[in-house]
C-alpha positions as MATLAB code, in Angstrom:
seq = 'MKLANLAPFILGLVIMSLCGCTTYNPVALQQKAIGQEGSYYHLQPQVYIGDHLKYGLKDGSGGEMNVAKIEPNAIIADTGEIIPFTQISFLERQDISKGKTAALVGGGAVATTAIVIVAGLTILAAGITASVA';
ca = [
      82.839   87.485  128.152;
      86.228   88.368  129.539;
      88.363   90.981  127.824;
      91.291   88.536  127.743;
      89.228   86.255  125.481;
      88.921   89.068  122.938;
      92.666   89.811  122.789;
      93.602   87.152  120.167;
      90.650   88.176  118.012;
      91.577   91.869  118.182;
      95.257   91.125  117.483;
      94.320   89.065  114.423;
      92.033   91.823  113.177;
      94.790   94.420  113.521;
      97.346   92.245  111.694;
      94.927   91.547  108.832;
      94.086   95.236  108.579;
      97.730   96.287  108.439;
      98.248   94.036  105.429;
      95.629   96.066  103.569;
      97.413   99.430  103.892;
      99.176   99.125  100.554;
      97.959   99.410   96.996;
      99.475   99.103   93.535;
      99.543  102.232   91.366;
     100.366  102.208   87.645;
     103.732  103.486   86.437;
     103.793  105.057   82.967;
     106.742  104.184   80.710;
     107.716  106.829   78.189;
     110.614  106.326   75.783;
     112.758  109.428   75.231;
     115.526  109.918   72.674;
     119.109  110.776   73.554;
     120.314  112.479   70.409;
     120.328  110.201   67.390;
     122.192  107.358   69.030;
     119.949  106.015   71.723;
     117.053  106.322   74.083;
     116.058  105.914   77.698;
     112.776  105.386   79.530;
     111.177  107.986   81.758;
     109.066  106.457   84.549;
     106.157  108.432   85.973;
     105.842  108.341   88.948;
     109.501  107.729   89.716;
     110.674  104.259   90.712;
     113.422  104.005   93.305;
     115.802  101.314   94.523;
     113.951   99.192   97.068;
     110.489   99.760   95.556;
     108.270   96.701   95.184;
     106.918   96.364   91.648;
     104.357   94.173   89.927;
     104.943   93.768   86.189;
     103.601   92.052   83.117;
     105.601   91.268   80.014;
     104.510   91.274   76.379;
     104.932   87.486   76.199;
     102.212   87.082   78.860;
     104.491   86.301   81.783;
     104.979   88.572   84.750;
     105.675   88.718   88.423;
     106.757   90.864   91.312;
     110.181   92.154   92.286;
     112.116   94.513   94.493;
     114.202   97.021   92.553;
     117.974   96.711   93.021;
     119.053   99.000   90.173;
     117.506  101.119   87.441;
     119.301  101.440   84.135;
     118.327  103.568   81.116;
     116.714  100.578   79.354;
     116.035   98.012   82.089;
     115.188   97.377   85.707;
     117.316   94.941   87.678;
     115.621   93.014   90.481;
     117.277   92.175   93.782;
     117.365   88.575   92.548;
     119.555   89.634   89.594;
     116.767   89.298   87.032;
     116.965   91.933   84.274;
     113.665   93.247   82.920;
     114.099   95.275   79.688;
     111.645   98.176   79.380;
     110.922   97.151   75.786;
     109.400   93.882   77.074;
     107.134   95.423   79.751;
     103.396   95.616   78.998;
     102.430   97.037   82.420;
     104.249   98.180   85.529;
     102.765   98.940   88.957;
     104.481  100.251   92.091;
     103.353   99.276   95.578;
     102.517  102.363   97.638;
     100.981  103.013  101.012;
      97.292  103.713  100.524;
      96.238  106.864  102.367;
      92.572  105.874  102.222;
      93.114  102.388  103.620;
      95.446  103.730  106.312;
      92.888  106.366  107.339;
      90.177  103.694  107.463;
      92.421  101.504  109.617;
      93.134  104.348  112.047;
      89.443  105.283  112.218;
      88.409  101.656  112.670;
      91.038  101.205  115.362;
      89.728  104.231  117.233;
      86.155  102.916  117.051;
      87.234   99.436  118.159;
      89.260  100.835  121.067;
      86.307  102.973  122.178;
      83.984   99.968  121.995;
      86.373   97.830  124.054;
      86.703  100.531  126.712;
      82.913  100.901  126.915;
      82.349   97.134  127.163;
      85.065   96.818  129.823;
      83.573   99.733  131.770;
      80.066   98.260  131.617;
      81.408   94.878  132.720;
      83.146   96.431  135.741;
      80.039   98.488  136.542;
      77.796   95.397  136.323;
      80.155   93.430  138.551;
      80.116   96.257  141.115;
      76.315   96.460  141.092;
      76.027   92.684  141.441;
      78.466   92.678  144.363;
      76.629   95.492  146.170;
      73.213   93.820  145.781;
      74.405   90.455  147.027;
];
């Protein structure tokens, strides 16, 4: 089998693996009072503008969004949708998974080593065949 025939397969494997380097981690919502007049929500871990979130609402609906703005009592998506903290039943932030990334790097190293060995054996076999003939 020629190495060129393996290239599309390897490229597809790498692309599929890269998609798996993220994971969703829960974000805790904690309501805190501001004097007697109001309150705000503390998010742990912090959520920043540009973060990708997955959320569920108390009415059973939910979805995903990219954060455009964070206000004391709501998150505003880049689409303009306003999600009040009082309506959120769960909130998860997309993060890069260290474990999945390490597995991808390790798997890539093993795959590269295997390809180099197979290519070397193929060249060696071709040289032996040419010298015998």
